[in-house]
Structure formats: structure tokens, C-alpha cells
Short mmCIF file of C-alpha atoms in Angstrom, two decimals:
data_model
loop_
_atom_site.label_atom_id
_atom_site.label_comp_id
_atom_site.label_asym_id
_atom_site.label_seq_id
_atom_site.Cartn_x
_atom_site.Cartn_y
_atom_site.Cartn_z
CA MET A 1 2.36 34.50 10.71
CA PRO A 2 -0.37 35.66 7.96
CA SER A 3 -4.18 35.71 9.55
CA LYS A 4 -6.10 32.31 9.46
CA PRO A 5 -8.61 31.85 6.79
CA THR A 6 -12.26 31.44 7.51
CA LYS A 7 -13.85 27.91 7.46
CA GLU A 8 -15.50 28.38 4.17
CA ALA A 9 -11.98 29.34 2.61
CA ILE A 10 -10.41 26.28 4.20
CA GLN A 11 -13.15 23.99 2.87
CA ASN A 12 -12.76 25.58 -0.63
CA HIS A 13 -9.03 25.16 -0.27
CA VAL A 14 -9.88 21.28 0.87
CA TRP A 15 -11.95 21.06 -2.26
CA GLN A 16 -9.32 22.38 -4.56
CA VAL A 17 -6.76 20.22 -3.80
CA LEU A 18 -8.48 16.87 -3.80
CA ALA A 19 -9.79 17.90 -7.46
CA ALA A 20 -6.07 18.50 -8.31
CA PHE A 21 -4.94 15.28 -7.33
CA THR A 22 -7.86 13.19 -8.63
CA ASN A 23 -8.29 15.29 -12.14
CA GLN A 24 -11.48 16.42 -11.47
CA LYS A 25 -13.16 20.28 -11.24
CA PRO A 26 -13.80 21.21 -7.57
CA ASN A 27 -17.87 20.70 -8.00
CA GLN A 28 -17.19 16.86 -8.70
CA ILE A 29 -16.19 16.05 -5.37
CA LYS A 30 -19.17 15.28 -2.81
CA ALA A 31 -18.66 15.69 0.52
CA ASP A 32 -19.73 11.98 1.56
CA GLN A 33 -17.24 10.52 -0.73
CA PHE A 34 -14.78 8.43 0.89
CA LEU A 35 -10.77 9.49 0.29
CA GLN A 36 -9.96 5.55 -0.53
CA ALA A 37 -12.99 4.40 -1.93
CA ASP A 38 -14.21 6.88 -3.86
CA LEU A 39 -11.50 9.04 -4.91
CA HIS A 40 -9.04 6.21 -5.02
CA PHE A 41 -6.36 7.80 -2.95
CA ASP A 42 -3.75 4.80 -2.47
CA SER A 43 -0.88 4.42 -0.16
CA THR A 44 1.32 6.25 -2.41
CA SER A 45 -0.81 9.65 -3.33
CA LEU A 46 -1.97 9.92 0.72
CA PRO A 47 1.50 10.99 1.82
CA PHE A 48 1.75 13.59 -1.05
CA LEU A 49 -1.92 14.51 -0.09
CA ALA A 50 -0.77 14.92 3.73
CA MET A 51 2.15 16.85 2.68
CA ALA A 52 0.37 19.39 0.42
CA LEU A 53 -2.25 20.02 3.20
CA ARG A 54 0.76 20.20 5.70
CA ALA A 55 2.19 23.07 4.06
CA TYR A 56 -1.10 24.90 3.64
CA VAL A 57 -1.46 24.37 7.55
CA ASN A 58 2.23 25.10 8.43
CA HIS A 59 1.64 28.53 6.32
CA PHE A 60 -0.86 29.72 9.36
CA SER A 61 -0.35 28.16 12.27
CA ASP A 62 2.26 25.82 14.08
CA ASN A 63 0.25 22.47 13.19
CA THR A 64 0.80 19.84 10.73
CA ILE A 65 -0.88 17.02 9.22
CA LEU A 66 0.31 13.40 9.56
CA VAL A 67 -0.15 11.00 6.88
CA THR A 68 -1.48 8.40 9.42
CA GLU A 69 -4.46 10.73 10.00
CA ILE A 70 -5.49 10.64 6.60
CA SER A 71 -4.87 7.16 6.22
CA ASP A 72 -8.21 6.01 7.84
CA ASP A 73 -10.12 4.10 5.23
CA THR A 74 -13.49 5.45 6.54
CA MET A 75 -12.01 9.29 6.25
CA THR A 76 -14.65 11.38 3.82
CA VAL A 77 -13.95 14.35 2.35
CA GLN A 78 -15.92 16.59 4.64
CA GLN A 79 -14.02 14.93 7.60
CA LEU A 80 -10.78 15.95 5.84
CA ALA A 81 -11.96 19.25 5.29
CA ASP A 82 -12.94 19.50 9.15
CA LEU A 83 -9.52 18.32 10.34
CA VAL A 84 -8.10 21.15 8.16
CA VAL A 85 -10.24 23.31 9.87
CA LYS A 86 -9.72 21.74 13.20
CA LYS A 87 -5.95 22.38 12.95
CA LEU A 88 -6.44 26.17 12.01
CA ALA A 89 -9.11 26.96 14.68
CA MET B 1 26.05 -16.68 4.14
CA ARG B 2 23.19 -17.94 6.28
CA TRP B 3 20.44 -15.31 7.34
CA GLN B 4 20.70 -13.72 10.44
CA PRO B 5 17.96 -11.43 12.31
CA SER B 6 20.31 -8.26 12.58
CA VAL B 7 21.06 -8.04 8.95
CA THR B 8 17.68 -7.18 8.22
CA ALA B 9 17.52 -4.69 11.33
CA LEU B 10 21.00 -3.02 10.60
CA ILE B 11 19.82 -2.55 7.09
CA LEU B 12 16.63 -0.72 8.31
CA LEU B 13 17.86 1.17 10.72
CA GLY B 14 20.73 2.62 8.68
CA VAL B 15 18.36 3.53 5.74
CA SER B 16 16.26 5.23 8.58
CA SER B 17 19.00 6.85 9.86
CA THR B 18 20.65 8.40 6.52
CA LEU B 19 17.50 9.51 5.20
CA SER B 20 16.50 11.45 8.73
CA ALA B 21 18.99 14.08 7.47
CA LEU B 22 17.34 14.81 4.15
CA CYS B 23 13.93 16.31 5.44
CA ASP B 24 13.31 20.17 6.69
CA PRO B 25 11.75 20.30 10.02
CA VAL B 26 8.96 22.58 11.42
CA ASN B 27 6.95 23.26 14.63
CA PRO B 28 6.49 21.05 16.82
CA GLN B 29 2.81 19.84 17.70
CA PRO B 30 1.17 17.79 20.36
CA LYS B 31 -0.30 14.08 19.23
CA PRO B 32 -3.90 13.73 18.55
CA THR B 33 -6.01 11.94 20.46
CA PRO B 34 -8.65 9.55 18.28
CA SER B 35 -12.26 9.53 19.97
CA PRO B 36 -13.56 6.29 20.78
CA ASN B 37 -15.78 4.31 18.45
CA THR B 38 -17.56 0.95 18.79
CA ASP B 39 -17.20 0.01 14.81
CA VAL B 40 -15.00 -2.50 14.71
CA ALA B 41 -13.58 -0.94 11.17
CA THR B 42 -13.26 2.34 12.62
CA TRP B 43 -11.65 1.23 15.78
CA LEU B 44 -9.16 -0.65 13.85
CA SER B 45 -8.26 2.62 11.64
CA GLN B 46 -8.17 4.83 14.49
CA HIS B 47 -5.68 2.46 16.52
CA LYS B 48 -3.79 2.20 13.23
CA ILE B 49 -4.18 -0.99 12.34
CA ALA B 50 -4.67 -2.28 8.83
CA ILE B 51 -5.85 -5.73 7.38
CA ARG B 52 -4.61 -6.53 3.87
CA GLN B 53 -3.34 -8.68 1.39
CA THR B 54 0.12 -8.25 1.88
CA PHE B 55 2.08 -5.32 3.10
CA ASP B 56 5.17 -5.10 0.31
CA GLY B 57 5.08 -1.46 0.09
CA SER B 58 3.31 -1.57 -3.42
CA LYS B 59 0.09 -0.72 -4.29
CA ASN B 60 -0.78 -3.98 -3.44
CA GLN B 61 -1.16 -3.05 0.30
CA ASP B 62 -4.35 -1.58 -0.73
CA GLN B 63 -5.64 -5.01 -1.72
CA PRO B 64 -8.20 -6.78 0.61
CA ALA B 65 -7.07 -9.92 2.25
CA SER B 66 -8.12 -12.72 1.06
CA PHE B 67 -9.79 -16.08 2.52
CA THR B 68 -10.63 -18.73 0.09
CA TRP B 69 -12.46 -22.15 0.69
CA ILE B 70 -12.32 -24.64 -1.42
CA ILE B 71 -14.28 -27.86 -1.40
CA ASP B 72 -13.27 -30.61 -4.08
CA ASP B 73 -16.25 -32.33 -5.24
CA THR B 74 -14.44 -35.67 -6.06
CA GLN B 75 -13.09 -35.65 -2.18
CA LEU B 76 -15.91 -34.07 -0.22
CA ARG B 77 -14.03 -35.16 3.09
CA HIS B 78 -11.31 -32.83 1.84
CA GLY B 79 -11.30 -29.32 2.29
CA TYR B 80 -8.66 -26.38 0.68
CA TYR B 81 -8.30 -23.43 1.68
CA THR B 82 -6.09 -20.15 1.08
CA VAL B 83 -5.24 -17.25 3.06
CA ASP B 84 -3.43 -14.25 2.27
CA ALA B 85 -3.64 -11.85 4.92
CA GLY B 86 -1.03 -9.22 6.59
CA ILE B 87 -1.79 -6.94 9.57
CA GLN B 88 -0.20 -3.87 9.79
CA LEU B 89 0.18 -2.55 13.10
CA ALA B 90 0.50 1.13 13.94
CA ALA B 91 2.49 2.96 11.64
CA ALA B 92 4.95 5.55 12.88
CA GLU B 93 5.69 8.66 11.07
CA VAL B 94 9.25 9.78 11.65
CA PHE B 95 9.22 12.98 10.41
CA PRO B 96 5.74 14.48 10.89
CA ARG B 97 6.81 18.04 10.74
CA THR B 98 8.91 18.33 7.27
CA ASN B 99 8.26 18.45 3.76
CA CYS B 100 9.03 14.90 3.14
CA SER B 101 7.50 11.60 4.46
CA LEU B 102 9.05 8.56 6.21
CA LEU B 103 6.72 6.25 7.38
CA LEU B 104 7.49 2.70 9.25
CA LYS B 105 5.18 0.08 9.51
CA PRO B 106 5.49 -3.25 11.36
CA ILE B 107 3.78 -5.99 9.92
CA VAL B 108 2.69 -9.51 10.27
CA GLU B 109 1.30 -11.57 7.77
CA TRP B 110 0.06 -14.92 7.05
CA HIS B 111 0.04 -17.09 3.61
CA ARG B 112 -1.65 -20.62 3.17
CA ASP B 113 -2.36 -22.30 0.42
CA THR B 114 -3.30 -25.95 0.67
CA THR B 115 -4.62 -26.64 -2.56
CA THR B 116 -1.29 -27.86 -4.43
CA ALA B 117 0.90 -31.04 -3.77
CA THR B 118 3.15 -28.74 -2.25
CA PRO B 119 1.21 -26.40 0.23
CA THR B 120 2.34 -23.08 1.56
CA ASN B 121 2.34 -22.11 4.54
CA GLN B 122 4.43 -18.93 5.44
CA LEU B 123 4.46 -16.36 8.77
CA ALA B 124 6.17 -13.25 8.13
CA THR B 125 7.36 -10.54 10.57
CA LYS B 126 8.76 -7.16 8.57
CA LEU B 127 9.23 -3.59 8.90
CA THR B 128 8.29 -1.55 5.77
CA VAL B 129 9.79 1.87 5.48
CA GLU B 130 8.02 4.20 2.92
CA PHE B 131 10.26 7.32 1.92
CA ILE B 132 8.92 10.35 -0.10
CA PRO B 133 11.57 12.68 -0.37
CA THR B 134 9.68 15.38 -2.15
CA GLN B 135 6.60 17.14 -1.98
CA ILE B 136 4.49 18.20 -5.34
CA HIS B 137 4.87 21.92 -5.98
CA LEU B 138 2.04 24.25 -5.07
CA ASP B 139 1.39 27.55 -6.08
CA ALA B 140 0.88 30.78 -4.64
CA ASN B 141 -2.66 29.61 -2.64
CA PHE B 142 -1.27 26.13 -1.61
CA VAL B 143 -3.37 24.16 -4.60
CA PRO B 144 -1.03 21.72 -6.43
CA ASP B 145 0.18 22.91 -9.68
CA ASP B 146 2.55 20.05 -10.37
CA LYS B 147 3.70 18.24 -13.57
CA ALA B 148 6.81 16.71 -12.64
CA LEU B 149 7.36 12.99 -11.70
CA HIS B 150 8.37 12.51 -8.11
CA ALA B 151 10.35 9.09 -6.82
CA PHE B 152 9.37 7.31 -3.80
CA PHE B 153 11.33 4.22 -2.31
CA LEU B 154 9.89 1.36 -0.26
CA ILE B 155 12.05 -0.74 1.56
CA SER B 156 10.80 -3.86 3.25
CA GLY B 157 12.94 -6.94 5.26
CA GLY B 158 12.07 -9.22 8.03
CA PRO B 159 12.19 -13.09 8.77
CA VAL B 160 9.96 -15.63 7.04
CA ARG B 161 9.17 -18.63 8.57
CA ASP B 162 8.48 -21.14 6.33
CA PHE B 163 6.68 -24.22 8.17
CA GLN B 164 6.23 -26.25 4.94
CA GLN B 165 9.87 -26.19 4.06
CA HIS B 166 11.07 -26.06 7.95
CA VAL B 167 13.10 -22.83 7.01
CA THR B 168 13.47 -19.12 8.46
CA LYS B 169 14.57 -17.15 5.69
CA GLY B 170 15.79 -13.52 5.40
CA THR B 171 14.15 -10.99 3.18
CA VAL B 172 15.03 -7.57 2.22
CA SER B 173 13.72 -5.93 -0.95
CA PHE B 174 13.92 -2.66 -2.35
CA ARG B 175 11.85 -0.83 -4.64
CA ALA B 176 11.85 2.38 -6.60
CA GLY B 177 8.62 3.97 -7.52
CA ALA B 178 7.50 7.22 -9.47
CA PHE B 179 4.09 9.33 -8.61
CA SER B 180 2.74 12.38 -10.70
CA LEU B 181 -0.53 14.08 -10.78
CA VAL B 182 -0.40 14.41 -14.42
CA PRO B 183 -3.01 11.94 -15.85
CA GLY B 184 -1.24 9.29 -17.94
CA LEU B 185 2.23 9.08 -16.04
CA PRO B 186 2.55 6.88 -13.29
CA GLY B 187 0.20 7.62 -10.25
CA GLY B 188 -1.86 10.14 -12.16
CA GLN B 189 -5.49 8.93 -12.44
CA ILE B 190 -6.60 8.72 -15.98
CA ARG B 191 -10.40 9.66 -16.26
CA TYR B 192 -12.10 8.88 -19.44
CA GLY B 193 -16.02 8.72 -19.58
CA GLY B 194 -16.33 8.10 -15.72
CA ALA B 195 -14.05 4.89 -16.17
CA GLU B 196 -10.67 5.26 -14.18
CA LEU B 197 -7.21 3.89 -14.35
CA THR B 198 -4.13 4.60 -12.50
CA TYR B 199 -0.77 2.67 -13.04
CA TYR B 200 2.77 2.49 -10.78
CA PRO B 201 5.82 0.94 -12.42
CA TYR B 202 8.49 -0.08 -9.73
CA LEU B 203 12.13 -1.20 -10.42
CA GLY B 204 14.08 -2.55 -7.49
CA VAL B 205 16.37 -5.60 -5.90
CA ASP B 206 15.23 -8.62 -3.63
CA TRP B 207 17.36 -10.39 -1.43
CA MET B 208 16.59 -13.88 0.06
CA ASN B 209 18.23 -16.40 2.01
CA PRO B 210 18.01 -19.13 1.93
CA ILE B 211 16.21 -20.22 -0.86
CA PRO B 212 15.25 -24.19 -0.61
CA SER B 213 14.73 -24.45 -4.38
CA LYS B 214 18.21 -22.77 -4.94
CA GLY B 215 19.97 -25.43 -2.51
CA GLY B 216 19.90 -23.52 0.20
CA GLN B 217 21.84 -20.69 -1.22
CA GLN B 218 20.76 -16.61 -0.65
CA PHE B 219 18.83 -15.44 -3.87
CA TRP B 220 19.76 -11.84 -5.37
CA ALA B 221 17.25 -10.34 -8.17
CA GLY B 222 16.82 -7.55 -9.99
CA VAL B 223 12.76 -6.73 -10.26
CA GLY B 224 10.51 -4.86 -12.33
CA ARG B 225 7.13 -4.53 -11.52
CA LEU B 226 3.85 -2.86 -12.61
CA GLU B 227 0.69 -2.59 -10.98
CA VAL B 228 -2.53 -1.33 -12.88
CA ALA B 229 -5.69 -0.32 -10.82
CA ALA B 230 -9.08 0.15 -12.79
CA TYR B 231 -12.91 1.14 -11.99
CA PRO B 232 -14.22 0.70 -15.30
CA ILE B 233 -17.61 1.04 -14.91
CA PRO B 234 -18.67 4.45 -14.70
CA GLY B 235 -20.45 5.64 -11.42
CA ILE B 236 -19.64 2.01 -10.22
CA ASN B 237 -16.71 2.04 -7.75
CA ALA B 238 -17.83 -1.43 -6.46
CA LEU B 239 -16.00 -3.07 -9.31
CA GLU B 240 -12.30 -2.84 -9.14
CA LEU B 241 -9.75 -4.64 -11.57
CA LEU B 242 -6.27 -4.98 -10.43
CA LEU B 243 -3.21 -6.31 -12.99
CA ASP B 244 0.25 -6.96 -11.36
CA TYR B 245 3.17 -8.04 -13.32
CA THR B 246 6.32 -8.57 -11.62
CA TYR B 247 9.41 -9.64 -13.05
CA ARG B 248 12.87 -10.78 -11.34
CA TYR B 249 15.94 -11.17 -13.11
CA ALA B 250 18.21 -13.72 -10.94
CA ILE B 251 21.70 -11.73 -10.51
CA ASP B 252 23.23 -14.79 -9.10
CA ALA B 253 22.95 -17.93 -11.41
CA SER B 254 22.02 -21.21 -10.22
CA SER B 255 21.30 -24.49 -12.32
CA GLN B 256 18.50 -25.23 -10.00
CA LEU B 257 16.78 -21.99 -10.09
CA ALA B 258 15.58 -20.04 -13.42
CA ARG B 259 17.12 -16.61 -14.13
CA SER B 260 14.12 -15.44 -15.55
CA LEU B 261 11.27 -15.54 -13.10
CA ALA B 262 7.75 -13.64 -14.20
CA LEU B 263 4.46 -13.30 -12.26
CA PHE B 264 1.18 -11.98 -13.17
CA ILE B 265 -1.60 -11.95 -10.98
CA GLY B 266 -4.92 -10.41 -12.56
CA SER B 267 -7.82 -9.59 -9.57
CA ALA B 268 -11.74 -8.60 -10.04
CA ASN B 269 -13.02 -7.72 -6.44
CA LEU B 270 -16.41 -6.69 -6.16
CA TYR B 271 -17.58 -4.60 -3.14
CA PHE B 272 -20.59 -4.80 -0.87
CA ASP B 273 -19.78 -1.59 1.41
CA ALA B 274 -19.19 1.89 0.34
CA ALA B 275 -16.02 2.38 2.32
CA HIS B 276 -14.52 -1.16 0.62
CA HIS B 277 -14.34 -3.16 3.84
CA ILE B 278 -15.80 -6.55 2.32
CA ALA B 279 -15.82 -8.21 -1.10
CA ILE B 280 -15.75 -10.92 -3.15
CA GLY B 281 -12.89 -11.69 -5.30
CA TYR B 282 -11.61 -13.67 -8.31
CA GLN B 283 -8.08 -13.89 -8.79
CA PHE B 284 -5.82 -15.25 -11.63
CA GLN B 285 -2.40 -15.96 -10.75
CA THR B 286 0.39 -17.54 -13.14
CA GLY B 287 4.20 -17.46 -12.72
CA HIS B 288 7.11 -17.68 -10.40
CA ASP B 289 6.07 -16.35 -6.78
CA SER B 290 8.45 -16.19 -3.98
CA LYS B 291 6.00 -17.23 -1.68
CA ASP B 292 5.68 -20.84 -3.55
CA ASP B 293 9.70 -20.64 -3.19
CA PHE B 294 9.62 -19.78 -7.30
CA ALA B 295 7.93 -23.15 -8.36
CA HIS B 296 5.76 -22.05 -11.41
CA ARG B 297 2.52 -22.24 -10.57
CA GLN B 298 -1.00 -21.21 -12.19
CA LYS B 299 -4.12 -21.10 -10.03
CA SER B 300 -7.18 -19.15 -9.75
CA SER B 301 -9.48 -18.55 -6.94
CA LEU B 302 -12.54 -17.05 -5.94
CA GLY B 303 -13.27 -15.98 -2.10
CA LEU B 304 -13.82 -13.68 0.71
CA LYS B 305 -12.11 -10.48 0.62
CA ILE B 306 -11.61 -8.04 3.99
CA ARG B 307 -9.91 -4.78 3.83
CA VAL B 308 -9.79 -2.48 6.91
#
């Protein structure tokens, strides 16, 4: 299994993934934005997001990302990045 | 054929079992433990409980539940109200370690409308199955790099008690939708000058039995649906516009019910909080709604909306 990325690399990755989903540049994504209320992830796009992050996490560890873990409507971009960091800790 | 509870359960169980063979498993992992929180919305979210307008599997389940109170000035003693609320209990993720997604969502919904001569009062218990068989393509760095359309499937079914018609209906609906990251395609966020728009088309089939307006017979219909969500003011997420058009074509003919049944719903929600939990919302609806036993109605309402 490849060596795990640094916390900064994980955070950058999350920003890149969110930018790809929302058709924005990574620097347009703010840490305190809500996934649902601000970036407008919905019940269809959230499972696709979870699967994209799951593939990343699975590459480096035995952990996974659940759709239900990121479906919390109060989840922010930073909280999502923290979750991925935690999964790869 | 009268509806039997086992019919819906068997259909949903069969679909779930069939789909289990399609997903590639990966490694196991312990279940996450949510941290305690006293905030009601967060507590509900952490316990995977959601409150929305309806849980029909479509984008509609991102809309807030609505509670409207209407006072008729000519008859002040009479208050009218409408409720469109659904509670989704803990969703179950059947294949949490695969490259596909299968979610099972048990749901309870209440739809009440006392504003018309024939009020609506329905309590539904349903199980919704949401299945996405493919993940988007990722580049070598696991960043999405995908121009394709991805299909997803929604199946929802369960008994609906109509307290007004004194009948319990069985319902099953199937929808196939498409998702893409490409702006302009279904699901792809279109951004223009800070404004944003997303749409989802669906094709599917509805089955209900019995339908009182059809002489107590069962009802089969092919369904086409288009949902559009727009945030028209750049930088202001608080204003949300939603358009929902559903066209049903009754497969089995009946002299009591038209073959073509269209329904249009337009909504505008103005949220008061950043996480979009509470809003004041206006809704205009015209056409044939299954909740109204497919009678043609046109109505508009202004009320409180809650989304958790």
C-alpha cells in the first residue's frame, strides 16, 4: 500500500475534488462553506462525491467514506477535509 | 388485484438482492461513532434523521418540509392549513466498501391540505432504494476527470393510508435518472456570472392500487419528470427557485381518469440561516397530483419551510 499523503496534500485533494464537482476553481472553494447550502450538493451528487473520495481513501488505507457520513446538511468543506484526514490517519 | 403489503416488500427486497451482485467489495471498517451535540438540527443529522417535503427519491427530497396556515378573512372562525412533511429515519448503506452506492431509506410522510372542498389527508410509510451503479472517472491523482453521463435508479414503495377516502393504497415508483459533472448536462452545475442552475430529468413507471377516482382499480403510468434548481442572485444563496414538471401517461385506459396527467410545481424559498434549515416559501402548483387522487387542482401557498 502506498505511503499516506500529508494533511496538507489531503486538504488540497478535497478542494480539488469539490472544485471538479462544482465547476469552480479550487481557490473559489472556502473552508466554511456548507456542502449542501453553499456548494449545492444534493441527494444525487453526494453519493458520487462519497465514491470519489472513497477511491482516494481506499488507495492509501483500509478505511472507507460512507455516503451517510457526508450527507449531514451542516457539514462544511473543512469538516469534510478533516473527515478524510481522519480516515487516512 | 387489491394491494397486499407483501407485494411492495417483495419487490424492494428482490431489487436489493439483485443489485448486491453488481458491486465490487473492498476492505471492512468499524462503524463511525457520531459525537454528541445538543443542537437539534445537528443531533438529527448525526442520527441520520432528515425532515423534508417528501422522499420520492428525486431531487424533491432536498426541498424543505412546508407548514402553511391560511386564514379566510370572510370566515375568520375557519382556519385552513397544509402540511407536506416527510421524516427519513436512519439511512442504511448496503455496500459501504464498493465502487457503487446503494442506500435504503425508511420514510414516513404526512400530506394534509384542508384548503379545498375535498381535503387531502395521507400518511405514507415507504422504503426508498437509491442505486448508483458506477462511480465517476478519476485521473491518476484521484481527481474527477469525467465527461460521461452516469445512470442512477430510484425505487420507492409502501402503503399510503388515505384518511379522507378511507382507503389504504399500495404504491411503487421507479425512476431512472442521469448525472454528469459537465455543465449543461443533467446534474452538472451551470454557473453564469455567479448565478447557478442544475437540472435532473427522469423516466420511470408508477403503480398504485387502488385509485378511488378510477373506481378502485389499480393504476399504471409511464412517467417523465424534469426538476430544475436555480440560485439566480450571484453571491446570495438564500434565494432558491425550484421547478418540477411531471408527466404521467396512464398505461391502462379508464373512462374515469384521463390518460395524460401533467403536474407543474414552482417554488421559491428564502432561507433565513446559512445552513438552509428554515425558510419562508411560496409554491404554485397546477395539474394532476397523485396526492389529490389525480383530480385537477391549481393552488398557491406561502408558508414556513423546515429542512433538517
